[in-house]
PDB file of C-alpha atoms in Angstrom:
ATOM      1  CA  MET M   1       0.111   0.056  -0.042  1.00 55.00           C
ATOM      2  CA  ARG M   2       1.763   3.052  -1.111  1.00 67.00           C
ATOM      3  CA  ASP M   3      -0.841   5.678   0.155  1.00 76.00           C
ATOM      4  CA  PRO M   4       0.402   6.485   3.493  1.00 80.00           C
ATOM      5  CA  SER M   5      -3.052   7.667   4.885  1.00 81.00           C
ATOM      6  CA  GLY M   6      -4.758   4.679   3.423  1.00 82.00           C
ATOM      7  CA  ARG M   7      -2.219   2.323   4.748  1.00 86.00           C
ATOM      8  CA  LEU M   8      -2.520   3.875   8.417  1.00 86.00           C
ATOM      9  CA  LEU M   9      -6.341   3.336   8.305  1.00 83.00           C
ATOM     10  CA  ARG M  10      -5.806  -0.401   7.368  1.00 85.00           C
ATOM     11  CA  LEU M  11      -3.244  -0.658  10.163  1.00 87.00           C
ATOM     12  CA  LEU M  12      -5.572   0.675  12.526  1.00 84.00           C
ATOM     13  CA  SER M  13      -8.425  -1.514  11.263  1.00 81.00           C
ATOM     14  CA  LEU M  14      -6.059  -4.591  12.057  1.00 85.00           C
ATOM     15  CA  LEU M  15      -4.979  -3.411  15.381  1.00 84.00           C
ATOM     16  CA  GLN M  16      -8.532  -2.968  16.557  1.00 77.00           C
ATOM     17  CA  THR M  17      -9.257  -6.674  16.497  1.00 75.00           C
ATOM     18  CA  PRO M  18      -8.773  -8.289  19.906  1.00 69.00           C
ATOM     19  CA  ARG M  19      -5.439  -9.895  19.264  1.00 77.00           C
ATOM     20  CA  GLU M  20      -1.721  -9.439  19.309  1.00 84.00           C
ATOM     21  CA  TRP M  21       0.017  -8.826  15.577  1.00 88.00           C
ATOM     22  CA  GLN M  22       3.419  -9.849  15.071  1.00 89.00           C
ATOM     23  CA  GLY M  23       5.311  -7.222  12.959  1.00 88.00           C
ATOM     24  CA  GLY M  24       5.936  -9.646  10.149  1.00 88.00           C
ATOM     25  CA  GLU M  25       2.181 -10.395   9.917  1.00 89.00           C
ATOM     26  CA  LEU M  26       1.408  -6.805   9.678  1.00 91.00           C
ATOM     27  CA  ALA M  27       3.934  -6.067   7.008  1.00 90.00           C
ATOM     28  CA  GLU M  28       2.596  -8.963   4.999  1.00 90.00           C
ATOM     29  CA  ARG M  29      -0.980  -7.895   5.305  1.00 90.00           C
ATOM     30  CA  LEU M  30      -0.100  -4.205   4.158  1.00 90.00           C
ATOM     31  CA  GLY M  31       2.582  -4.934   1.507  1.00 90.00           C
ATOM     32  CA  VAL M  32       5.225  -3.128   3.137  1.00 91.00           C
ATOM     33  CA  THR M  33       8.476  -3.536   5.102  1.00 91.00           C
ATOM     34  CA  ALA M  34       8.741  -4.349   8.917  1.00 88.00           C
ATOM     35  CA  ARG M  35      10.582  -0.976   9.114  1.00 91.00           C
ATOM     36  CA  THR M  36       7.522   0.899   7.515  1.00 92.00           C
ATOM     37  CA  VAL M  37       5.250  -0.908   9.962  1.00 91.00           C
ATOM     38  CA  ARG M  38       7.316   0.292  12.952  1.00 90.00           C
ATOM     39  CA  ARG M  39       7.199   4.061  11.679  1.00 92.00           C
ATOM     40  CA  ASP M  40       3.420   3.744  11.042  1.00 91.00           C
ATOM     41  CA  ILE M  41       2.929   2.609  14.600  1.00 91.00           C
ATOM     42  CA  ASP M  42       4.987   5.483  15.986  1.00 91.00           C
ATOM     43  CA  ARG M  43       2.521   7.752  13.925  1.00 90.00           C
ATOM     44  CA  LEU M  44      -0.476   6.065  15.313  1.00 88.00           C
ATOM     45  CA  ARG M  45       0.964   6.765  18.978  1.00 88.00           C
ATOM     46  CA  GLU M  46       1.551  10.447  18.098  1.00 87.00           C
ATOM     47  CA  LEU M  47      -2.091  10.522  17.179  1.00 84.00           C
ATOM     48  CA  GLY M  48      -2.991   9.147  20.551  1.00 82.00           C
ATOM     49  CA  TYR M  49      -3.554   5.493  19.667  1.00 84.00           C
ATOM     50  CA  PRO M  50      -2.129   3.514  22.712  1.00 85.00           C
ATOM     51  CA  VAL M  51      -0.339   0.805  20.509  1.00 88.00           C
ATOM     52  CA  HIS M  52       1.571  -1.520  23.019  1.00 88.00           C
ATOM     53  CA  ALA M  53       4.536  -3.553  21.909  1.00 87.00           C
ATOM     54  CA  THR M  54       6.168  -6.788  23.408  1.00 84.00           C
ATOM     55  CA  ARG M  55       9.608  -8.127  22.568  1.00 76.00           C
ATOM     56  CA  GLY M  56      10.688 -11.443  21.605  1.00 67.00           C
ATOM     57  CA  GLY M  57       9.930 -14.127  19.124  1.00 62.00           C
ATOM     58  CA  ALA M  58       6.304 -14.299  20.445  1.00 61.00           C
ATOM     59  CA  GLY M  59       5.967 -10.541  20.847  1.00 67.00           C
ATOM     60  CA  GLY M  60       3.956  -8.146  18.898  1.00 85.00           C
ATOM     61  CA  TYR M  61       1.624  -5.122  18.558  1.00 88.00           C
ATOM     62  CA  ARG M  62      -1.794  -4.825  20.266  1.00 85.00           C
ATOM     63  CA  LEU M  63      -4.108  -1.599  21.277  1.00 82.00           C
ATOM     64  CA  THR M  64      -4.444  -1.238  24.921  1.00 79.00           C
ATOM     65  CA  ALA M  65      -6.833   1.126  27.128  1.00 70.00           C
ATOM     66  CA  GLY M  66      -5.350   4.708  27.123  1.00 65.00           C
ATOM     67  CA  THR M  67      -6.164   7.890  28.890  1.00 57.00           C
ATOM     68  CA  ALA M  68      -8.855   8.774  26.183  1.00 61.00           C
ATOM     69  CA  MET M  69     -10.746   6.964  23.554  1.00 61.00           C
ATOM     70  CA  PRO M  70      -9.428   7.778  19.991  1.00 65.00           C
ATOM     71  CA  PRO M  71     -11.655   7.466  17.018  1.00 70.00           C
ATOM     72  CA  LEU M  72     -12.598   3.951  15.970  1.00 69.00           C
ATOM     73  CA  LEU M  73     -13.046   2.418  12.517  1.00 71.00           C
ATOM     74  CA  LEU M  74     -16.259   0.478  12.161  1.00 74.00           C
ATOM     75  CA  ASP M  75     -17.402  -1.570   8.935  1.00 74.00           C
ATOM     76  CA  ASP M  76     -21.023  -1.291   7.694  1.00 76.00           C
ATOM     77  CA  ASP M  77     -22.314  -4.293   9.831  1.00 76.00           C
ATOM     78  CA  GLU M  78     -20.561  -3.018  12.973  1.00 75.00           C
ATOM     79  CA  ALA M  79     -21.856   0.427  12.616  1.00 75.00           C
ATOM     80  CA  THR M  80     -25.431  -0.990  12.133  1.00 76.00           C
ATOM     81  CA  ALA M  81     -25.123  -3.214  15.102  1.00 76.00           C
ATOM     82  CA  ILE M  82     -24.114  -0.478  17.320  1.00 75.00           C
ATOM     83  CA  ALA M  83     -26.914   1.907  16.031  1.00 74.00           C
ATOM     84  CA  ILE M  84     -29.585  -0.741  16.688  1.00 69.00           C
ATOM     85  CA  GLY M  85     -28.163  -1.806  20.091  1.00 72.00           C
ATOM     86  CA  LEU M  86     -28.155   1.865  21.394  1.00 69.00           C
ATOM     87  CA  ARG M  87     -31.647   2.270  20.120  1.00 66.00           C
ATOM     88  CA  THR M  88     -32.946  -0.744  22.262  1.00 61.00           C
ATOM     89  CA  ALA M  89     -30.795  -0.129  25.219  1.00 61.00           C
ATOM     90  CA  ALA M  90     -33.195   2.021  26.970  1.00 49.00           C
ATOM     91  CA  ALA M  91     -35.558  -0.943  27.187  1.00 52.00           C
ATOM     92  CA  GLY M  92     -32.670  -3.580  27.852  1.00 54.00           C
ATOM     93  CA  ALA M  93     -31.764  -5.300  30.978  1.00 53.00           C
ATOM     94  CA  VAL M  94     -28.778  -2.854  31.967  1.00 56.00           C
ATOM     95  CA  THR M  95     -29.671  -0.197  34.347  1.00 57.00           C
ATOM     96  CA  GLY M  96     -28.446   3.317  34.170  1.00 57.00           C
ATOM     97  CA  ILE M  97     -27.392   3.540  30.571  1.00 58.00           C
ATOM     98  CA  GLU M  98     -30.786   5.142  28.987  1.00 57.00           C
ATOM     99  CA  ASP M  99     -29.620   8.705  28.758  1.00 60.00           C
ATOM    100  CA  THR M 100     -25.956   7.731  27.956  1.00 67.00           C
ATOM    101  CA  SER M 101     -27.356   5.494  25.041  1.00 66.00           C
ATOM    102  CA  LEU M 102     -29.179   8.423  23.612  1.00 60.00           C
ATOM    103  CA  ARG M 103     -26.112  10.714  23.788  1.00 65.00           C
ATOM    104  CA  ALA M 104     -23.937   7.853  21.988  1.00 70.00           C
ATOM    105  CA  LEU M 105     -26.763   7.278  19.370  1.00 67.00           C
ATOM    106  CA  ALA M 106     -26.903  10.818  18.351  1.00 64.00           C
ATOM    107  CA  LYS M 107     -23.249  10.973  17.743  1.00 66.00           C
ATOM    108  CA  ILE M 108     -23.355   7.661  15.660  1.00 71.00           C
ATOM    109  CA  GLU M 109     -26.428   8.840  13.589  1.00 68.00           C
ATOM    110  CA  GLN M 110     -24.488  12.137  12.909  1.00 67.00           C
ATOM    111  CA  VAL M 111     -21.773  10.326  10.958  1.00 68.00           C
ATOM    112  CA  LEU M 112     -23.644   7.425   9.866  1.00 74.00           C
ATOM    113  CA  PRO M 113     -23.273   7.064   6.055  1.00 78.00           C
ATOM    114  CA  HIS M 114     -26.259   7.667   4.120  1.00 79.00           C
ATOM    115  CA  ARG M 115     -26.161   4.226   2.575  1.00 80.00           C
ATOM    116  CA  LEU M 116     -26.726   2.738   6.036  1.00 78.00           C
ATOM    117  CA  ARG M 117     -29.478   4.852   7.323  1.00 74.00           C
ATOM    118  CA  PRO M 118     -32.211   3.155   5.626  1.00 77.00           C
ATOM    119  CA  ARG M 119     -31.063  -0.197   6.858  1.00 73.00           C
ATOM    120  CA  VAL M 120     -30.965   1.201  10.717  1.00 70.00           C
ATOM    121  CA  ALA M 121     -34.367   2.783  10.048  1.00 70.00           C
ATOM    122  CA  ALA M 122     -35.963  -0.311   8.781  1.00 68.00           C
ATOM    123  CA  LEU M 123     -34.561  -2.647  11.580  1.00 63.00           C
ATOM    124  CA  THR M 124     -35.648   0.071  14.104  1.00 60.00           C
ATOM    125  CA  GLU M 125     -39.229   0.215  12.906  1.00 59.00           C
ATOM    126  CA  ALA M 126     -39.599  -3.541  12.596  1.00 59.00           C
ATOM    127  CA  ALA M 127     -38.302  -4.058  15.936  1.00 55.00           C
ATOM    128  CA  VAL M 128     -40.307  -3.407  19.062  1.00 52.00           C
ATOM    129  CA  SER M 129     -39.235  -3.236  22.692  1.00 52.00           C
ATOM    130  CA  LEU M 130     -41.762  -4.242  25.339  1.00 47.00           C
ATOM    131  CA  PRO M 131     -41.848  -2.123  28.330  1.00 49.00           C
ATOM    132  CA  PRO M 132     -40.552  -3.703  31.587  1.00 50.00           C
ATOM    133  CA  PRO M 133     -43.305  -5.335  33.788  1.00 48.00           C
ATOM    134  CA  ASP M 134     -43.911  -3.661  37.221  1.00 47.00           C
ATOM    135  CA  ALA M 135     -41.936  -6.664  38.988  1.00 46.00           C
ATOM    136  CA  ALA M 136     -39.186  -6.551  36.428  1.00 52.00           C
ATOM    137  CA  PRO M 137     -36.053  -8.776  37.267  1.00 55.00           C
ATOM    138  CA  PRO M 138     -33.094  -6.801  38.757  1.00 60.00           C
ATOM    139  CA  ALA M 139     -30.911  -5.252  36.103  1.00 66.00           C
ATOM    140  CA  ALA M 140     -27.244  -5.981  35.698  1.00 76.00           C
ATOM    141  CA  ASP M 141     -24.737  -3.090  36.310  1.00 79.00           C
ATOM    142  CA  PRO M 142     -23.192  -2.021  32.864  1.00 75.00           C
ATOM    143  CA  GLY M 143     -19.631  -1.586  34.601  1.00 78.00           C
ATOM    144  CA  VAL M 144     -20.009  -5.273  35.751  1.00 85.00           C
ATOM    145  CA  LEU M 145     -20.944  -6.356  32.333  1.00 83.00           C
ATOM    146  CA  ALA M 146     -18.233  -4.468  30.769  1.00 79.00           C
ATOM    147  CA  LEU M 147     -15.627  -6.084  32.848  1.00 86.00           C
ATOM    148  CA  LEU M 148     -16.900  -9.633  32.462  1.00 88.00           C
ATOM    149  CA  ALA M 149     -17.056  -9.111  28.817  1.00 85.00           C
ATOM    150  CA  ALA M 150     -13.505  -7.892  28.393  1.00 83.00           C
ATOM    151  CA  ALA M 151     -12.325 -10.884  30.512  1.00 87.00           C
ATOM    152  CA  CYS M 152     -14.228 -13.225  28.118  1.00 88.00           C
ATOM    153  CA  VAL M 153     -12.214 -11.993  25.242  1.00 84.00           C
ATOM    154  CA  THR M 154      -8.810 -12.132  27.059  1.00 86.00           C
ATOM    155  CA  ARG M 155      -9.646 -15.445  28.933  1.00 89.00           C
ATOM    156  CA  GLU M 156      -8.555 -13.365  32.028  1.00 92.00           C
ATOM    157  CA  HIS M 157      -9.353 -14.795  35.558  1.00 95.00           C
ATOM    158  CA  VAL M 158     -11.627 -12.594  37.683  1.00 96.00           C
ATOM    159  CA  ARG M 159     -12.283 -12.460  41.285  1.00 96.00           C
ATOM    160  CA  PHE M 160     -15.972 -11.411  42.417  1.00 96.00           C
ATOM    161  CA  THR M 161     -18.424 -11.907  45.223  1.00 96.00           C
ATOM    162  CA  TYR M 162     -21.455 -13.945  44.496  1.00 95.00           C
ATOM    163  CA  THR M 163     -24.931 -13.718  46.296  1.00 93.00           C
ATOM    164  CA  ALA M 164     -26.881 -17.093  46.088  1.00 87.00           C
ATOM    165  CA  ALA M 165     -30.573 -17.164  45.898  1.00 75.00           C
ATOM    166  CA  GLY M 166     -30.783 -17.671  49.551  1.00 80.00           C
ATOM    167  CA  GLY M 167     -28.668 -14.608  50.155  1.00 87.00           C
ATOM    168  CA  GLU M 168     -25.424 -16.517  51.217  1.00 90.00           C
ATOM    169  CA  GLN M 169     -22.394 -14.791  49.701  1.00 93.00           C
ATOM    170  CA  THR M 170     -19.187 -16.434  48.659  1.00 94.00           C
ATOM    171  CA  ARG M 171     -15.985 -15.269  46.830  1.00 95.00           C
ATOM    172  CA  ARG M 172     -15.308 -16.803  43.472  1.00 96.00           C
ATOM    173  CA  LEU M 173     -12.341 -17.096  41.270  1.00 96.00           C
ATOM    174  CA  ALA M 174     -13.447 -17.911  37.615  1.00 96.00           C
ATOM    175  CA  GLN M 175     -12.396 -17.779  34.053  1.00 95.00           C
ATOM    176  CA  PRO M 176     -15.378 -16.066  32.042  1.00 93.00           C
ATOM    177  CA  HIS M 177     -16.423 -17.848  28.800  1.00 92.00           C
ATOM    178  CA  ARG M 178     -19.527 -15.838  27.483  1.00 89.00           C
ATOM    179  CA  LEU M 179     -22.149 -13.544  28.525  1.00 87.00           C
ATOM    180  CA  VAL M 180     -25.738 -14.723  27.877  1.00 83.00           C
ATOM    181  CA  ALA M 181     -28.954 -12.649  27.724  1.00 75.00           C
ATOM    182  CA  ALA M 182     -31.794 -14.805  28.750  1.00 68.00           C
ATOM    183  CA  GLY M 183     -35.245 -12.969  28.988  1.00 59.00           C
ATOM    184  CA  ARG M 184     -34.478  -9.689  31.128  1.00 64.00           C
ATOM    185  CA  ARG M 185     -31.451 -11.310  32.742  1.00 75.00           C
ATOM    186  CA  TRP M 186     -27.739 -11.521  31.944  1.00 83.00           C
ATOM    187  CA  TYR M 187     -25.881 -14.742  32.907  1.00 87.00           C
ATOM    188  CA  LEU M 188     -22.117 -15.509  32.944  1.00 92.00           C
ATOM    189  CA  VAL M 189     -20.923 -18.751  31.882  1.00 92.00           C
ATOM    190  CA  ALA M 190     -17.597 -19.232  33.346  1.00 94.00           C
ATOM    191  CA  HIS M 191     -15.009 -22.094  34.629  1.00 95.00           C
ATOM    192  CA  ASP M 192     -15.160 -21.998  38.506  1.00 94.00           C
ATOM    193  CA  GLU M 193     -11.212 -22.275  39.093  1.00 93.00           C
ATOM    194  CA  ASP M 194     -11.831 -23.143  42.940  1.00 89.00           C
ATOM    195  CA  ARG M 195     -14.491 -26.012  42.112  1.00 89.00           C
ATOM    196  CA  ALA M 196     -12.795 -26.958  38.920  1.00 90.00           C
ATOM    197  CA  ALA M 197     -16.163 -26.972  37.080  1.00 91.00           C
ATOM    198  CA  TRP M 198     -18.342 -25.059  34.816  1.00 92.00           C
ATOM    199  CA  ARG M 199     -20.856 -22.500  36.393  1.00 91.00           C
ATOM    200  CA  THR M 200     -23.607 -20.258  35.341  1.00 90.00           C
ATOM    201  CA  PHE M 201     -23.781 -17.012  37.486  1.00 92.00           C
ATOM    202  CA  ARG M 202     -26.534 -14.260  37.359  1.00 89.00           C
ATOM    203  CA  ALA M 203     -24.799 -11.207  36.480  1.00 89.00           C
ATOM    204  CA  ASP M 204     -26.909  -8.994  38.871  1.00 89.00           C
ATOM    205  CA  ARG M 205     -25.924 -11.068  41.895  1.00 92.00           C
ATOM    206  CA  ILE M 206     -22.244 -10.380  41.075  1.00 94.00           C
ATOM    207  CA  THR M 207     -20.523  -7.543  42.848  1.00 94.00           C
ATOM    208  CA  GLY M 208     -16.964  -6.198  43.314  1.00 93.00           C
ATOM    209  CA  PRO M 209     -15.485  -7.945  40.351  1.00 93.00           C
ATOM    210  CA  HIS M 210     -11.734  -7.466  39.598  1.00 93.00           C
ATOM    211  CA  ARG M 211      -9.325  -8.797  36.838  1.00 91.00           C
ATOM    212  CA  THR M 212      -6.615 -10.623  38.027  1.00 92.00           C
ATOM    213  CA  GLY M 213      -4.358 -10.329  35.076  1.00 89.00           C
ATOM    214  CA  VAL M 214      -3.896 -13.869  34.980  1.00 91.00           C
ATOM    215  CA  ARG M 215      -5.036 -15.772  31.669  1.00 91.00           C
ATOM    216  CA  GLY M 216      -6.290 -19.305  31.600  1.00 89.00           C
ATOM    217  CA  PRO M 217      -6.220 -21.874  28.746  1.00 89.00           C
ATOM    218  CA  ALA M 218      -8.715 -21.757  26.113  1.00 87.00           C
ATOM    219  CA  ARG M 219     -11.624 -24.067  27.066  1.00 89.00           C
ATOM    220  CA  GLU M 220     -14.659 -25.389  25.457  1.00 89.00           C
ATOM    221  CA  LEU M 221     -17.905 -26.243  27.272  1.00 89.00           C
ATOM    222  CA  PRO M 222     -18.463 -30.030  27.862  1.00 86.00           C
ATOM    223  CA  GLY M 223     -19.726 -31.891  24.908  1.00 79.00           C
ATOM    224  CA  GLY M 224     -18.842 -29.122  22.721  1.00 79.00           C
ATOM    225  CA  ALA M 225     -22.110 -27.247  23.736  1.00 77.00           C
ATOM    226  CA  ASP M 226     -22.523 -23.581  22.809  1.00 80.00           C
ATOM    227  CA  ALA M 227     -22.936 -20.952  25.626  1.00 82.00           C
ATOM    228  CA  ALA M 228     -26.684 -20.457  25.089  1.00 76.00           C
ATOM    229  CA  SER M 229     -27.526 -24.152  25.122  1.00 72.00           C
ATOM    230  CA  TRP M 230     -25.521 -24.539  28.208  1.00 77.00           C
ATOM    231  CA  THR M 231     -27.419 -21.651  29.925  1.00 78.00           C
ATOM    232  CA  MET M 232     -30.735 -22.757  28.990  1.00 70.00           C
ATOM    233  CA  ASP M 233     -29.649 -26.246  30.553  1.00 68.00           C
ATOM    234  CA  ALA M 234     -28.730 -24.563  33.682  1.00 71.00           C
ATOM    235  CA  LEU M 235     -31.911 -22.489  33.934  1.00 68.00           C
ATOM    236  CA  ALA M 236     -34.140 -25.462  33.039  1.00 58.00           C
ATOM    237  CA  GLY M 237     -32.856 -27.469  36.060  1.00 52.00           C
ATOM    238  CA  GLY M 238     -29.962 -29.150  34.199  1.00 51.00           C
ATOM    239  CA  SER M 239     -29.245 -31.079  30.989  1.00 52.00           C
ATOM    240  CA  GLY M 240     -31.628 -33.185  29.252  1.00 63.00           C
ATOM    241  CA  THR M 241     -32.172 -35.020  25.976  1.00 73.00           C
ATOM    242  CA  ILE M 242     -35.926 -34.119  25.770  1.00 84.00           C
ATOM    243  CA  ARG M 243     -36.277 -30.460  24.511  1.00 84.00           C
ATOM    244  CA  ALA M 244     -39.842 -28.972  24.620  1.00 90.00           C
ATOM    245  CA  ARG M 245     -41.089 -25.740  23.264  1.00 91.00           C
ATOM    246  CA  LEU M 246     -44.238 -23.875  24.274  1.00 94.00           C
ATOM    247  CA  LEU M 247     -45.996 -20.905  22.941  1.00 95.00           C
ATOM    248  CA  LEU M 248     -47.128 -18.918  26.103  1.00 95.00           C
ATOM    249  CA  HIS M 249     -50.103 -16.415  25.355  1.00 94.00           C
ATOM    250  CA  ALA M 250     -48.648 -13.420  27.212  1.00 92.00           C
ATOM    251  CA  PRO M 251     -46.052 -10.869  26.297  1.00 91.00           C
ATOM    252  CA  ILE M 252     -42.577 -11.587  27.345  1.00 87.00           C
ATOM    253  CA  ALA M 253     -42.621  -8.727  29.827  1.00 83.00           C
ATOM    254  CA  GLU M 254     -45.614 -10.058  31.421  1.00 86.00           C
ATOM    255  CA  ALA M 255     -44.476 -13.863  31.529  1.00 87.00           C
ATOM    256  CA  ALA M 256     -40.783 -12.742  32.869  1.00 81.00           C
ATOM    257  CA  GLY M 257     -42.679 -11.674  36.202  1.00 78.00           C
ATOM    258  CA  GLN M 258     -44.537 -15.220  36.540  1.00 83.00           C
ATOM    259  CA  VAL M 259     -42.354 -17.720  34.875  1.00 82.00           C
ATOM    260  CA  THR M 260     -39.295 -18.694  36.740  1.00 72.00           C
ATOM    261  CA  ALA M 261     -35.853 -19.675  35.620  1.00 67.00           C
ATOM    262  CA  TRP M 262     -36.852 -23.387  36.876  1.00 69.00           C
ATOM    263  CA  HIS M 263     -39.460 -23.400  33.915  1.00 78.00           C
ATOM    264  CA  GLY M 264     -36.812 -22.726  31.213  1.00 79.00           C
ATOM    265  CA  VAL M 265     -35.848 -19.934  28.894  1.00 79.00           C
ATOM    266  CA  LEU M 266     -38.217 -17.090  27.324  1.00 83.00           C
ATOM    267  CA  GLU M 267     -37.707 -15.872  23.831  1.00 84.00           C
ATOM    268  CA  PRO M 268     -39.791 -13.094  22.267  1.00 85.00           C
ATOM    269  CA  ALA M 269     -42.521 -14.031  19.896  1.00 87.00           C
ATOM    270  CA  GLY M 270     -44.522 -11.075  18.975  1.00 84.00           C
ATOM    271  CA  ALA M 271     -46.294  -8.277  20.837  1.00 86.00           C
ATOM    272  CA  ASP M 272     -48.734 -10.689  22.659  1.00 90.00           C
ATOM    273  CA  ALA M 273     -46.856 -14.007  23.142  1.00 92.00           C
ATOM    274  CA  CYS M 274     -43.399 -15.521  23.830  1.00 92.00           C
ATOM    275  CA  LEU M 275     -41.787 -18.849  23.464  1.00 91.00           C
ATOM    276  CA  LEU M 276     -40.746 -21.151  26.445  1.00 89.00           C
ATOM    277  CA  HIS M 277     -37.811 -23.469  25.955  1.00 86.00           C
ATOM    278  CA  THR M 278     -37.380 -26.086  28.483  1.00 85.00           C
ATOM    279  CA  ARG M 279     -35.934 -29.751  28.603  1.00 79.00           C
ATOM    280  CA  SER M 280     -35.558 -32.807  30.731  1.00 78.00           C
ATOM    281  CA  ASP M 281     -34.570 -36.396  30.638  1.00 74.00           C
ATOM    282  CA  SER M 282     -38.120 -37.521  31.386  1.00 82.00           C
ATOM    283  CA  LEU M 283     -41.233 -36.816  29.501  1.00 89.00           C
ATOM    284  CA  ARG M 284     -43.370 -37.441  32.702  1.00 88.00           C
ATOM    285  CA  PHE M 285     -41.312 -34.823  34.907  1.00 86.00           C
ATOM    286  CA  LEU M 286     -41.298 -32.340  31.854  1.00 87.00           C
ATOM    287  CA  ALA M 287     -45.084 -32.572  31.704  1.00 91.00           C
ATOM    288  CA  HIS M 288     -45.394 -31.923  35.488  1.00 89.00           C
ATOM    289  CA  ARG M 289     -43.140 -28.949  35.136  1.00 85.00           C
ATOM    290  CA  ILE M 290     -45.133 -27.479  32.341  1.00 90.00           C
ATOM    291  CA  ALA M 291     -48.427 -27.915  34.032  1.00 90.00           C
ATOM    292  CA  LEU M 292     -47.418 -25.798  36.871  1.00 88.00           C
ATOM    293  CA  LEU M 293     -46.846 -22.807  34.458  1.00 91.00           C
ATOM    294  CA  PRO M 294     -48.918 -19.822  35.651  1.00 89.00           C
ATOM    295  CA  VAL M 295     -50.019 -18.435  32.173  1.00 91.00           C
ATOM    296  CA  ASP M 296     -52.046 -20.226  29.333  1.00 93.00           C
ATOM    297  CA  TYR M 297     -49.963 -21.916  26.737  1.00 95.00           C
ATOM    298  CA  THR M 298     -49.900 -24.094  23.574  1.00 95.00           C
ATOM    299  CA  LEU M 299     -47.544 -27.011  23.106  1.00 95.00           C
ATOM    300  CA  LEU M 300     -45.489 -26.729  19.994  1.00 95.00           C
ATOM    301  CA  ASP M 301     -43.154 -29.793  20.338  1.00 92.00           C
ATOM    302  CA  PRO M 302     -42.588 -32.578  20.934  1.00 92.00           C
ATOM    303  CA  PRO M 303     -45.780 -34.512  20.125  1.00 94.00           C
ATOM    304  CA  GLU M 304     -44.838 -37.280  22.530  1.00 94.00           C
ATOM    305  CA  LEU M 305     -45.355 -34.875  25.449  1.00 94.00           C
ATOM    306  CA  ALA M 306     -49.007 -34.313  24.523  1.00 95.00           C
ATOM    307  CA  PRO M 307     -50.403 -37.615  26.058  1.00 94.00           C
ATOM    308  CA  HIS M 308     -48.559 -36.786  29.315  1.00 94.00           C
ATOM    309  CA  LEU M 309     -50.107 -33.447  29.566  1.00 94.00           C
ATOM    310  CA  ALA M 310     -53.500 -34.771  28.629  1.00 94.00           C
ATOM    311  CA  ALA M 311     -53.112 -37.402  31.444  1.00 94.00           C
ATOM    312  CA  ILE M 312     -52.563 -34.709  33.996  1.00 93.00           C
ATOM    313  CA  ALA M 313     -55.433 -32.670  32.661  1.00 92.00           C
ATOM    314  CA  ASP M 314     -57.913 -35.733  32.967  1.00 92.00           C
ATOM    315  CA  ARG M 315     -56.598 -36.551  36.318  1.00 92.00           C
ATOM    316  CA  ALA M 316     -57.145 -32.834  37.673  1.00 90.00           C
ATOM    317  CA  ALA M 317     -60.582 -32.762  36.017  1.00 90.00           C
ATOM    318  CA  ARG M 318     -61.767 -36.027  37.517  1.00 91.00           C
ATOM    319  CA  ALA M 319     -60.521 -34.822  41.047  1.00 91.00           C
ATOM    320  CA  VAL M 320     -62.822 -31.747  40.819  1.00 87.00           C
ATOM    321  CA  GLN M 321     -65.846 -32.962  39.053  1.00 85.00           C
ATOM    322  CA  ASP M 322     -68.049 -33.170  42.334  1.00 82.00           C
ATOM    323  CA  PHE M 323     -67.282 -29.484  42.930  1.00 82.00           C
ATOM    324  CA  PRO M 324     -69.159 -26.612  41.398  1.00 78.00           C
ATOM    325  CA  ARG M 325     -66.974 -24.522  38.962  1.00 68.00           C
TER     326      ARG M 325
END
């Protein structure tokens, strides 16, 4: 790349990916010498970009946190995702960022290319955010989420205090893996270092987290599961080979205040309904769990579950047949 300005922008774009680049890699990507890369790195530093360099055969360059946030380069999809995310943040499950989101959105939209504005407008118009219910679940702290998200990327161990459902507090050392949004709650999927096991933590119950600076090995969830499936298993009372899907005849904001994590995981399905995903190793146990739902529902699958639900309904009907309704 002979154009210095274009090359500098390309170098900055590469450095903004969350990894460390060796000088030879950057030189090959840019089609220049390693000396030119070093000179361009110095120019970026003069412009305020905190480029950190490590020496040695395994060393390289990466962007680090500085005293101020320099301009970022975003591709079309990244800019669209940020704009949509900011538009919906006020109705999300993170507290205290409504006004901040609006200010950030105004800055993004001011410089958003004209070719992207119809896409953002269409997505915003088609997507509807439901208002929170009166008894909305506790919202997660944005600072806690940001710290945990950064630790997920770097595989860095984090210490924090966790408050269990019964109020008991314990100190944990964990290696964050993924953050999962389920319904109106955030969950951290992490490897608990003290217990040598995978755990799912509710983000709103995590307090006082701090990064230790110690990085762990790259880990995969047992069985090759993805973080979303793993979280659903944990919330639904454990793993299970039998999955059930139900249509709840209530908006997700209303259902979230009545359907507990023990029942399963909720997913939006229009303005007046939502989906419930749950699972178990027993059709009979799954039917009894579903029968305890406090809202009207329709079974979508599996069809093998229908006879068990019908048997529960018939048994209950016979039990009250001598009583007036």
